[in-house]
Amino acid sequence: MKDTLQKFMVENAPVRGELVEISATWQQVLARHNYPVAVKTLLGEMLSAAALLSANLKFNGVIVMQIYGDGPVKLLVVECDSDLRLRATAKMSEGAEVADDATLTELVNVNDEGRFAITLDPKDKMPGQQAYQGIVPLDGDTVATVIENYMLRSEQLDTKLWLAADDKVSRGVLLQKLPTEGGKEGGKIAPEEELETWNRLSMLGNTLRSEELLSTDIDTLMHRLFWEETIRVFDPQHPEFYCSCSREKVGNMLKMLGQAEVEDALASQEKLGINCDFCGQHYEFDAVDCAQLFIAETPADAAPHTDTRH
Ligand SMILES: [Zn+2]
């Protein structure tokens, strides 16, 4: 079965939502890594969250969701583009041991110095245009709460998230209260009634336990949560795994390290081997490859948008 993201609108209230179910993609993320159980749970929840936010924000580009940890987990990264193509990876501290039921705080916020970041990297950047990044403290016991707080601050939208993941599947539900068109002529629904619907749906969502999310497909979840409402569903979308790594990008990374550093590394080995953290793809750069990287580096960089140097 394909991984699926299902968007919907509640007809009788300004509430929209999404359900997502990611299994095949998640298996590809996990295939090359052996993360502790609690890290799988957290990374899996971030995977669903990134897909839900990407579809919700309708941003044309890549959404990068990161947690910088100060505990046994140093870094968690999930990327999702506007076609819902995902990749994810986690970095542990050396020799770190993690209990199966470790909490978010125990994993990444031991000294209250963990950070959560969302970067919006536009697809076709204008010259000089930069990615937008928002970084916030990890103010919450779960990644869902952290994102809810983030969305309230950055988008001024009431957003509710329920997430769960194990080593087979990652599932998530997002609900969002849209701004009401206050004072609009002919508005059929009283504000109190709208608020009541939002509160009722949020409370229903709050009854969702992880076990239920993990064991129930999204069609059944949709029915269980929203059978009382009139729901308009949109065409389902299909998240999938995709890694955007390339030889050129690895080369650029080596350039950033600098010629001295790269030559140092080459002194002790014939060639540099670099594995992509996301997909495991192996790249090799020998002395000639490395030399070429730095020959291409000309002082003409001050005018990088002319074709003359090609
Ligand atoms: Zn890769």
mmCIF file of C-alpha atoms and ligand atoms in Angstrom:
data_model
loop_
_atom_site.group_PDB
_atom_site.id
_atom_site.type_symbol
_atom_site.label_atom_id
_atom_site.label_comp_id
_atom_site.label_asym_id
_atom_site.label_seq_id
_atom_site.Cartn_x
_atom_site.Cartn_y
_atom_site.Cartn_z
ATOM 1 C CA MET A 1 0.000 0.000 0.000
ATOM 2 C CA LYS A 2 1.167 3.504 -0.835
ATOM 3 C CA ASP A 3 2.001 6.047 1.818
ATOM 4 C CA THR A 4 -0.869 8.493 1.954
ATOM 5 C CA LEU A 5 -1.645 12.009 3.058
ATOM 6 C CA GLN A 6 -5.318 12.940 3.139
ATOM 7 C CA LYS A 7 -6.431 16.562 3.391
ATOM 8 C CA PHE A 8 -9.942 17.535 4.374
ATOM 9 C CA MET A 9 -12.158 20.472 5.320
ATOM 10 C CA VAL A 10 -14.923 20.479 7.894
ATOM 11 C CA GLU A 11 -17.924 21.919 6.046
ATOM 12 C CA ASN A 12 -19.774 23.377 9.018
ATOM 13 C CA ALA A 13 -16.807 25.011 10.743
ATOM 14 C CA PRO A 14 -13.617 26.847 9.749
ATOM 15 C CA VAL A 15 -11.500 23.825 10.501
ATOM 16 C CA ARG A 16 -9.206 21.995 8.145
ATOM 17 C CA GLY A 17 -7.085 18.961 8.710
ATOM 18 C CA GLU A 18 -4.888 16.194 7.370
ATOM 19 C CA LEU A 19 -4.137 12.608 8.164
ATOM 20 C CA VAL A 20 -0.924 10.954 7.099
ATOM 21 C CA GLU A 21 0.308 7.383 7.049
ATOM 22 C CA ILE A 22 3.942 6.702 6.181
ATOM 23 C CA SER A 23 5.237 3.177 6.010
ATOM 24 C CA ALA A 24 7.278 2.384 2.864
ATOM 25 C CA THR A 25 9.107 5.731 3.089
ATOM 26 C CA TRP A 26 9.796 5.141 6.767
ATOM 27 C CA GLN A 27 11.246 1.709 6.014
ATOM 28 C CA GLN A 28 13.672 3.315 3.570
ATOM 29 C CA VAL A 29 14.749 5.834 6.198
ATOM 30 C CA LEU A 30 15.349 3.037 8.706
ATOM 31 C CA ALA A 31 16.943 0.556 6.294
ATOM 32 C CA ARG A 32 20.478 1.871 6.676
ATOM 33 C CA HIS A 33 20.426 2.760 10.353
ATOM 34 C CA ASN A 34 20.023 1.021 13.636
ATOM 35 C CA TYR A 35 18.567 3.669 15.897
ATOM 36 C CA PRO A 36 17.483 2.990 19.491
ATOM 37 C CA VAL A 37 13.715 2.506 19.906
ATOM 38 C CA ALA A 38 13.088 5.947 21.436
ATOM 39 C CA VAL A 39 15.019 7.656 18.621
ATOM 40 C CA LYS A 40 12.954 5.790 16.026
ATOM 41 C CA THR A 41 9.795 7.002 17.730
ATOM 42 C CA LEU A 42 10.931 10.619 17.750
ATOM 43 C CA LEU A 43 12.322 10.636 14.195
ATOM 44 C CA GLY A 44 9.214 8.837 12.941
ATOM 45 C CA GLU A 45 6.951 11.407 14.563
ATOM 46 C CA MET A 46 8.975 14.188 12.943
ATOM 47 C CA LEU A 47 8.569 12.451 9.576
ATOM 48 C CA SER A 48 4.776 12.622 9.755
ATOM 49 C CA ALA A 49 4.943 16.151 11.169
ATOM 50 C CA ALA A 50 7.108 17.356 8.265
ATOM 51 C CA ALA A 51 4.707 15.877 5.690
ATOM 52 C CA LEU A 52 1.699 17.398 7.478
ATOM 53 C CA LEU A 53 3.305 20.841 7.694
ATOM 54 C CA SER A 54 4.551 20.735 4.126
ATOM 55 C CA ALA A 55 1.048 19.998 2.823
ATOM 56 C CA ASN A 56 -0.450 22.531 5.235
ATOM 57 C CA LEU A 57 1.858 25.456 4.456
ATOM 58 C CA LYS A 58 1.769 24.806 0.697
ATOM 59 C CA PHE A 59 5.290 26.110 0.525
ATOM 60 C CA ASN A 60 7.062 25.640 -2.820
ATOM 61 C CA GLY A 61 10.415 24.317 -1.720
ATOM 62 C CA VAL A 62 11.935 22.156 0.965
ATOM 63 C CA ILE A 63 10.860 22.252 4.594
ATOM 64 C CA VAL A 64 13.693 21.219 6.866
ATOM 65 C CA MET A 65 12.728 20.283 10.406
ATOM 66 C CA GLN A 66 15.614 19.929 12.834
ATOM 67 C CA ILE A 67 16.137 19.259 16.501
ATOM 68 C CA TYR A 68 19.540 20.191 17.890
ATOM 69 C CA GLY A 69 19.889 18.054 21.001
ATOM 70 C CA ASP A 70 22.000 18.557 24.104
ATOM 71 C CA GLY A 71 21.607 14.951 25.281
ATOM 72 C CA PRO A 72 22.306 11.494 23.839
ATOM 73 C CA VAL A 73 20.857 12.627 20.512
ATOM 74 C CA LYS A 74 22.763 15.471 18.852
ATOM 75 C CA LEU A 75 20.720 16.069 15.758
ATOM 76 C CA LEU A 76 17.513 14.963 14.095
ATOM 77 C CA VAL A 77 16.751 16.126 10.572
ATOM 78 C CA VAL A 78 13.692 15.574 8.414
ATOM 79 C CA GLU A 79 13.286 17.188 5.002
ATOM 80 C CA CYS A 80 10.136 17.283 2.940
ATOM 81 C CA ASP A 81 9.663 18.978 -0.430
ATOM 82 C CA SER A 82 6.411 20.236 -1.937
ATOM 83 C CA ASP A 83 5.877 16.884 -3.694
ATOM 84 C CA LEU A 84 6.025 15.216 -0.256
ATOM 85 C CA ARG A 85 9.372 13.592 -0.993
ATOM 86 C CA LEU A 86 11.024 12.906 2.347
ATOM 87 C CA ARG A 87 14.367 12.005 3.838
ATOM 88 C CA ALA A 88 15.460 11.842 7.468
ATOM 89 C CA THR A 89 18.429 11.070 9.655
ATOM 90 C CA ALA A 90 19.539 11.169 13.294
ATOM 91 C CA LYS A 91 22.962 11.624 14.888
ATOM 92 C CA MET A 92 23.740 10.193 18.296
ATOM 93 C CA SER A 93 26.471 11.186 20.735
ATOM 94 C CA GLU A 94 29.325 8.739 20.788
ATOM 95 C CA GLY A 95 28.563 5.793 23.056
ATOM 96 C CA ALA A 96 25.156 7.175 24.004
ATOM 97 C CA GLU A 97 22.712 4.812 25.623
ATOM 98 C CA VAL A 98 19.019 5.437 25.388
ATOM 99 C CA ALA A 99 16.161 3.793 27.274
ATOM 100 C CA ASP A 100 13.327 2.462 25.095
ATOM 101 C CA ASP A 101 10.886 4.828 26.778
ATOM 102 C CA ALA A 102 13.161 7.890 26.904
ATOM 103 C CA THR A 103 11.199 11.139 26.731
ATOM 104 C CA LEU A 104 11.833 14.072 24.406
ATOM 105 C CA THR A 105 13.565 15.868 27.284
ATOM 106 C CA GLU A 106 15.784 12.876 28.073
ATOM 107 C CA LEU A 107 16.751 12.531 24.407
ATOM 108 C CA VAL A 108 17.437 16.099 23.320
ATOM 109 C CA ASN A 109 16.811 18.603 26.099
ATOM 110 C CA VAL A 110 18.707 17.359 29.149
ATOM 111 C CA ASN A 111 20.127 20.795 30.007
ATOM 112 C CA ASP A 112 17.264 22.777 28.555
ATOM 113 C CA GLU A 113 19.516 23.789 25.670
ATOM 114 C CA GLY A 114 17.829 21.748 22.935
ATOM 115 C CA ARG A 115 16.496 23.705 19.968
ATOM 116 C CA PHE A 116 13.829 23.131 17.375
ATOM 117 C CA ALA A 117 14.258 24.681 13.938
ATOM 118 C CA ILE A 118 12.161 24.914 10.830
ATOM 119 C CA THR A 119 13.778 26.105 7.622
ATOM 120 C CA LEU A 120 11.808 26.997 4.522
ATOM 121 C CA ASP A 121 14.129 26.722 1.541
ATOM 122 C CA PRO A 122 12.428 28.051 -1.612
ATOM 123 C CA LYS A 123 12.662 25.914 -4.742
ATOM 124 C CA ASP A 124 13.710 28.525 -7.265
ATOM 125 C CA LYS A 125 15.672 31.043 -5.271
ATOM 126 C CA MET A 126 16.053 34.530 -6.652
ATOM 127 C CA PRO A 127 19.662 35.784 -6.613
ATOM 128 C CA GLY A 128 20.465 36.740 -3.042
ATOM 129 C CA GLN A 129 17.271 35.209 -1.664
ATOM 130 C CA GLN A 130 17.877 33.197 1.456
ATOM 131 C CA ALA A 131 16.097 30.376 3.191
ATOM 132 C CA TYR A 132 13.902 31.439 6.081
ATOM 133 C CA GLN A 133 14.728 29.804 9.405
ATOM 134 C CA GLY A 134 12.874 29.943 12.716
ATOM 135 C CA ILE A 135 14.561 28.513 15.805
ATOM 136 C CA VAL A 136 12.750 28.046 19.099
ATOM 137 C CA PRO A 137 13.468 26.339 22.425
ATOM 138 C CA LEU A 138 12.004 22.885 22.941
ATOM 139 C CA ASP A 139 9.022 24.102 24.944
ATOM 140 C CA GLY A 140 6.979 20.956 25.249
ATOM 141 C CA ASP A 141 7.068 17.325 26.331
ATOM 142 C CA THR A 142 6.417 16.001 22.849
ATOM 143 C CA VAL A 143 7.442 17.082 19.372
ATOM 144 C CA ALA A 144 3.727 17.601 18.622
ATOM 145 C CA THR A 145 3.450 20.217 21.386
ATOM 146 C CA VAL A 146 6.642 21.943 20.286
ATOM 147 C CA ILE A 147 5.259 22.247 16.745
ATOM 148 C CA GLU A 148 1.853 23.419 17.981
ATOM 149 C CA ASN A 149 3.564 26.227 19.892
ATOM 150 C CA TYR A 150 5.730 27.029 16.882
ATOM 151 C CA MET A 151 2.711 27.258 14.558
ATOM 152 C CA LEU A 152 0.830 29.500 16.955
ATOM 153 C CA ARG A 153 3.776 31.886 17.096
ATOM 154 C CA SER A 154 4.854 31.868 13.457
ATOM 155 C CA GLU A 155 1.534 31.432 11.627
ATOM 156 C CA GLN A 156 -0.830 32.723 14.323
ATOM 157 C CA LEU A 157 -2.923 29.633 13.718
ATOM 158 C CA ASP A 158 -4.361 27.279 16.292
ATOM 159 C CA THR A 159 -2.948 23.934 15.219
ATOM 160 C CA LYS A 160 -3.291 20.541 16.884
ATOM 161 C CA LEU A 161 -1.079 17.585 16.092
ATOM 162 C CA TRP A 162 -1.219 13.965 17.132
ATOM 163 C CA LEU A 163 1.740 11.827 16.119
ATOM 164 C CA ALA A 164 2.904 8.281 16.671
ATOM 165 C CA ALA A 165 5.597 6.064 15.200
ATOM 166 C CA ASP A 166 7.124 2.652 15.710
ATOM 167 C CA ASP A 167 9.512 0.746 13.461
ATOM 168 C CA LYS A 168 6.746 -0.087 10.968
ATOM 169 C CA VAL A 169 4.652 2.987 10.512
ATOM 170 C CA SER A 170 4.426 6.681 11.291
ATOM 171 C CA ARG A 171 0.952 8.211 11.500
ATOM 172 C CA GLY A 172 -0.238 11.690 12.237
ATOM 173 C CA VAL A 173 -3.304 13.881 12.403
ATOM 174 C CA LEU A 174 -3.312 17.655 12.042
ATOM 175 C CA LEU A 175 -6.220 19.958 12.797
ATOM 176 C CA GLN A 176 -6.159 23.675 12.218
ATOM 177 C CA LYS A 177 -8.619 26.379 13.162
ATOM 178 C CA LEU A 178 -8.830 28.894 10.354
ATOM 179 C CA PRO A 179 -9.350 32.575 11.041
ATOM 180 C CA THR A 180 -13.075 33.265 10.942
ATOM 181 C CA GLU A 181 -14.413 35.873 8.583
ATOM 182 C CA GLY A 182 -15.770 38.032 11.367
ATOM 183 C CA GLY A 183 -18.744 40.236 10.463
ATOM 184 C CA LYS A 184 -19.168 38.713 7.038
ATOM 185 C CA GLU A 185 -22.676 39.296 5.705
ATOM 186 C CA GLY A 186 -24.819 36.215 5.557
ATOM 187 C CA GLY A 187 -22.497 34.121 7.697
ATOM 188 C CA LYS A 188 -24.538 31.094 8.585
ATOM 189 C CA ILE A 189 -22.551 29.852 11.532
ATOM 190 C CA ALA A 190 -22.408 31.659 14.846
ATOM 191 C CA PRO A 191 -18.892 32.160 16.255
ATOM 192 C CA GLU A 192 -19.802 30.214 19.416
ATOM 193 C CA GLU A 193 -20.854 27.301 17.273
ATOM 194 C CA GLU A 194 -17.584 27.405 15.322
ATOM 195 C CA LEU A 195 -15.596 27.444 18.516
ATOM 196 C CA GLU A 196 -17.649 24.588 19.865
ATOM 197 C CA THR A 197 -16.881 22.459 16.795
ATOM 198 C CA TRP A 198 -13.170 23.218 17.126
ATOM 199 C CA ASN A 199 -13.200 22.353 20.818
ATOM 200 C CA ARG A 200 -15.125 19.160 20.226
ATOM 201 C CA LEU A 201 -12.746 17.998 17.477
ATOM 202 C CA SER A 202 -9.667 18.905 19.529
ATOM 203 C CA MET A 203 -11.021 16.936 22.473
ATOM 204 C CA LEU A 204 -11.754 13.961 20.252
ATOM 205 C CA GLY A 205 -8.191 14.154 18.977
ATOM 206 C CA ASN A 206 -6.917 14.271 22.545
ATOM 207 C CA THR A 207 -8.513 10.906 23.202
ATOM 208 C CA LEU A 208 -6.217 9.363 20.553
ATOM 209 C CA ARG A 209 -3.619 7.168 22.198
ATOM 210 C CA SER A 210 -0.355 6.233 20.477
ATOM 211 C CA GLU A 211 -1.387 2.574 20.315
ATOM 212 C CA GLU A 212 -4.608 3.519 18.548
ATOM 213 C CA LEU A 213 -2.762 5.746 16.046
ATOM 214 C CA LEU A 214 -0.260 2.973 15.361
ATOM 215 C CA SER A 215 -2.855 0.264 14.839
ATOM 216 C CA THR A 216 -5.556 2.131 12.902
ATOM 217 C CA ASP A 217 -5.419 3.022 9.205
ATOM 218 C CA ILE A 218 -6.252 6.610 8.309
ATOM 219 C CA ASP A 219 -9.624 5.826 6.685
ATOM 220 C CA THR A 220 -10.798 4.272 9.930
ATOM 221 C CA LEU A 221 -9.299 7.133 11.954
ATOM 222 C CA MET A 222 -11.098 9.638 9.745
ATOM 223 C CA HIS A 223 -14.399 7.917 10.400
ATOM 224 C CA ARG A 224 -13.779 7.508 14.123
ATOM 225 C CA LEU A 225 -12.857 11.155 14.643
ATOM 226 C CA PHE A 226 -15.174 12.958 12.257
ATOM 227 C CA TRP A 227 -18.294 10.836 11.787
ATOM 228 C CA GLU A 228 -20.393 13.640 13.291
ATOM 229 C CA GLU A 229 -19.152 16.273 10.847
ATOM 230 C CA THR A 230 -19.726 16.919 7.202
ATOM 231 C CA ILE A 231 -16.277 16.477 5.735
ATOM 232 C CA ARG A 232 -14.960 17.381 2.302
ATOM 233 C CA VAL A 233 -11.954 15.272 1.406
ATOM 234 C CA PHE A 234 -9.413 16.139 -1.266
ATOM 235 C CA ASP A 235 -7.480 13.842 -3.579
ATOM 236 C CA PRO A 236 -4.970 11.893 -1.513
ATOM 237 C CA GLN A 237 -1.263 12.664 -1.933
ATOM 238 C CA HIS A 238 1.508 10.110 -1.678
ATOM 239 C CA PRO A 239 4.647 10.789 0.348
ATOM 240 C CA GLU A 240 7.758 8.955 -0.808
ATOM 241 C CA PHE A 241 11.435 8.642 -0.034
ATOM 242 C CA TYR A 242 13.838 10.742 -2.054
ATOM 243 C CA CYS A 243 17.396 11.808 -1.320
ATOM 244 C CA SER A 244 18.662 14.930 -3.053
ATOM 245 C CA CYS A 245 22.339 14.200 -2.423
ATOM 246 C CA SER A 246 24.735 14.398 -5.382
ATOM 247 C CA ARG A 247 28.423 14.277 -6.164
ATOM 248 C CA GLU A 248 28.317 18.014 -6.818
ATOM 249 C CA LYS A 249 26.881 18.757 -3.349
ATOM 250 C CA VAL A 250 29.469 16.567 -1.640
ATOM 251 C CA GLY A 251 32.126 18.421 -3.651
ATOM 252 C CA ASN A 252 30.737 21.744 -2.443
ATOM 253 C CA MET A 253 30.916 20.492 1.129
ATOM 254 C CA LEU A 254 34.587 19.618 0.639
ATOM 255 C CA LYS A 255 35.180 23.085 -0.797
ATOM 256 C CA MET A 256 33.671 24.602 2.318
ATOM 257 C CA LEU A 257 36.083 22.578 4.454
ATOM 258 C CA GLY A 258 38.910 24.317 2.616
ATOM 259 C CA GLN A 259 41.897 23.157 0.612
ATOM 260 C CA ALA A 260 44.270 22.756 3.591
ATOM 261 C CA GLU A 261 41.859 20.512 5.481
ATOM 262 C CA VAL A 262 41.142 18.353 2.432
ATOM 263 C CA GLU A 263 44.856 17.971 1.601
ATOM 264 C CA ASP A 264 45.493 17.025 5.225
ATOM 265 C CA ALA A 265 42.902 14.290 5.039
ATOM 266 C CA LEU A 266 44.354 13.061 1.736
ATOM 267 C CA ALA A 267 47.839 12.809 3.221
ATOM 268 C CA SER A 268 46.814 9.757 5.238
ATOM 269 C CA GLN A 269 44.595 8.055 2.652
ATOM 270 C CA GLU A 270 44.484 7.594 -1.087
ATOM 271 C CA LYS A 271 40.977 8.954 -1.472
ATOM 272 C CA LEU A 272 38.227 10.454 0.613
ATOM 273 C CA GLY A 273 35.134 8.323 1.085
ATOM 274 C CA ILE A 274 31.951 10.082 2.096
ATOM 275 C CA ASN A 275 28.630 8.396 2.827
ATOM 276 C CA CYS A 276 25.370 10.310 2.620
ATOM 277 C CA ASP A 277 23.775 10.367 6.096
ATOM 278 C CA PHE A 278 20.300 10.149 4.589
ATOM 279 C CA CYS A 279 20.509 7.403 1.961
ATOM 280 C CA GLY A 280 23.917 5.804 2.475
ATOM 281 C CA GLN A 281 25.130 6.631 -1.050
ATOM 282 C CA HIS A 282 28.936 6.385 -1.146
ATOM 283 C CA TYR A 283 31.033 9.099 -2.821
ATOM 284 C CA GLU A 284 34.783 8.982 -3.439
ATOM 285 C CA PHE A 285 37.167 11.836 -4.160
ATOM 286 C CA ASP A 286 40.796 11.059 -4.966
ATOM 287 C CA ALA A 287 43.658 13.570 -5.101
ATOM 288 C CA VAL A 288 42.843 14.590 -8.679
ATOM 289 C CA ASP A 289 39.134 15.059 -7.923
ATOM 290 C CA CYS A 290 40.013 17.182 -4.895
ATOM 291 C CA ALA A 291 42.553 19.278 -6.803
ATOM 292 C CA GLN A 292 39.891 19.990 -9.426
ATOM 293 C CA LEU A 293 37.495 21.251 -6.770
ATOM 294 C CA PHE A 294 39.926 23.959 -5.782
ATOM 295 C CA ILE A 295 41.126 24.840 -9.289
ATOM 296 C CA ALA A 296 37.563 25.741 -10.185
ATOM 297 C CA GLU A 297 37.599 28.192 -7.299
ATOM 298 C CA THR A 298 38.534 31.460 -9.001
ATOM 299 C CA PRO A 299 38.607 34.965 -7.546
ATOM 300 C CA ALA A 300 35.940 35.827 -10.119
ATOM 301 C CA ASP A 301 33.424 34.708 -7.514
ATOM 302 C CA ALA A 302 32.547 38.338 -7.022
ATOM 303 C CA ALA A 303 30.500 38.041 -10.218
ATOM 304 C CA PRO A 304 29.071 34.538 -10.028
ATOM 305 C CA HIS A 305 26.109 35.191 -12.294
ATOM 306 C CA THR A 306 28.010 35.622 -15.544
ATOM 307 C CA ASP A 307 28.597 32.737 -17.923
ATOM 308 C CA THR A 308 32.091 33.737 -18.917
ATOM 309 C CA ARG A 309 33.871 31.371 -16.566
ATOM 310 C CA HIS A 310 32.284 28.218 -17.979
HETATM 311 ZN ZN ZN B 1 21.700 10.694 -0.133
#
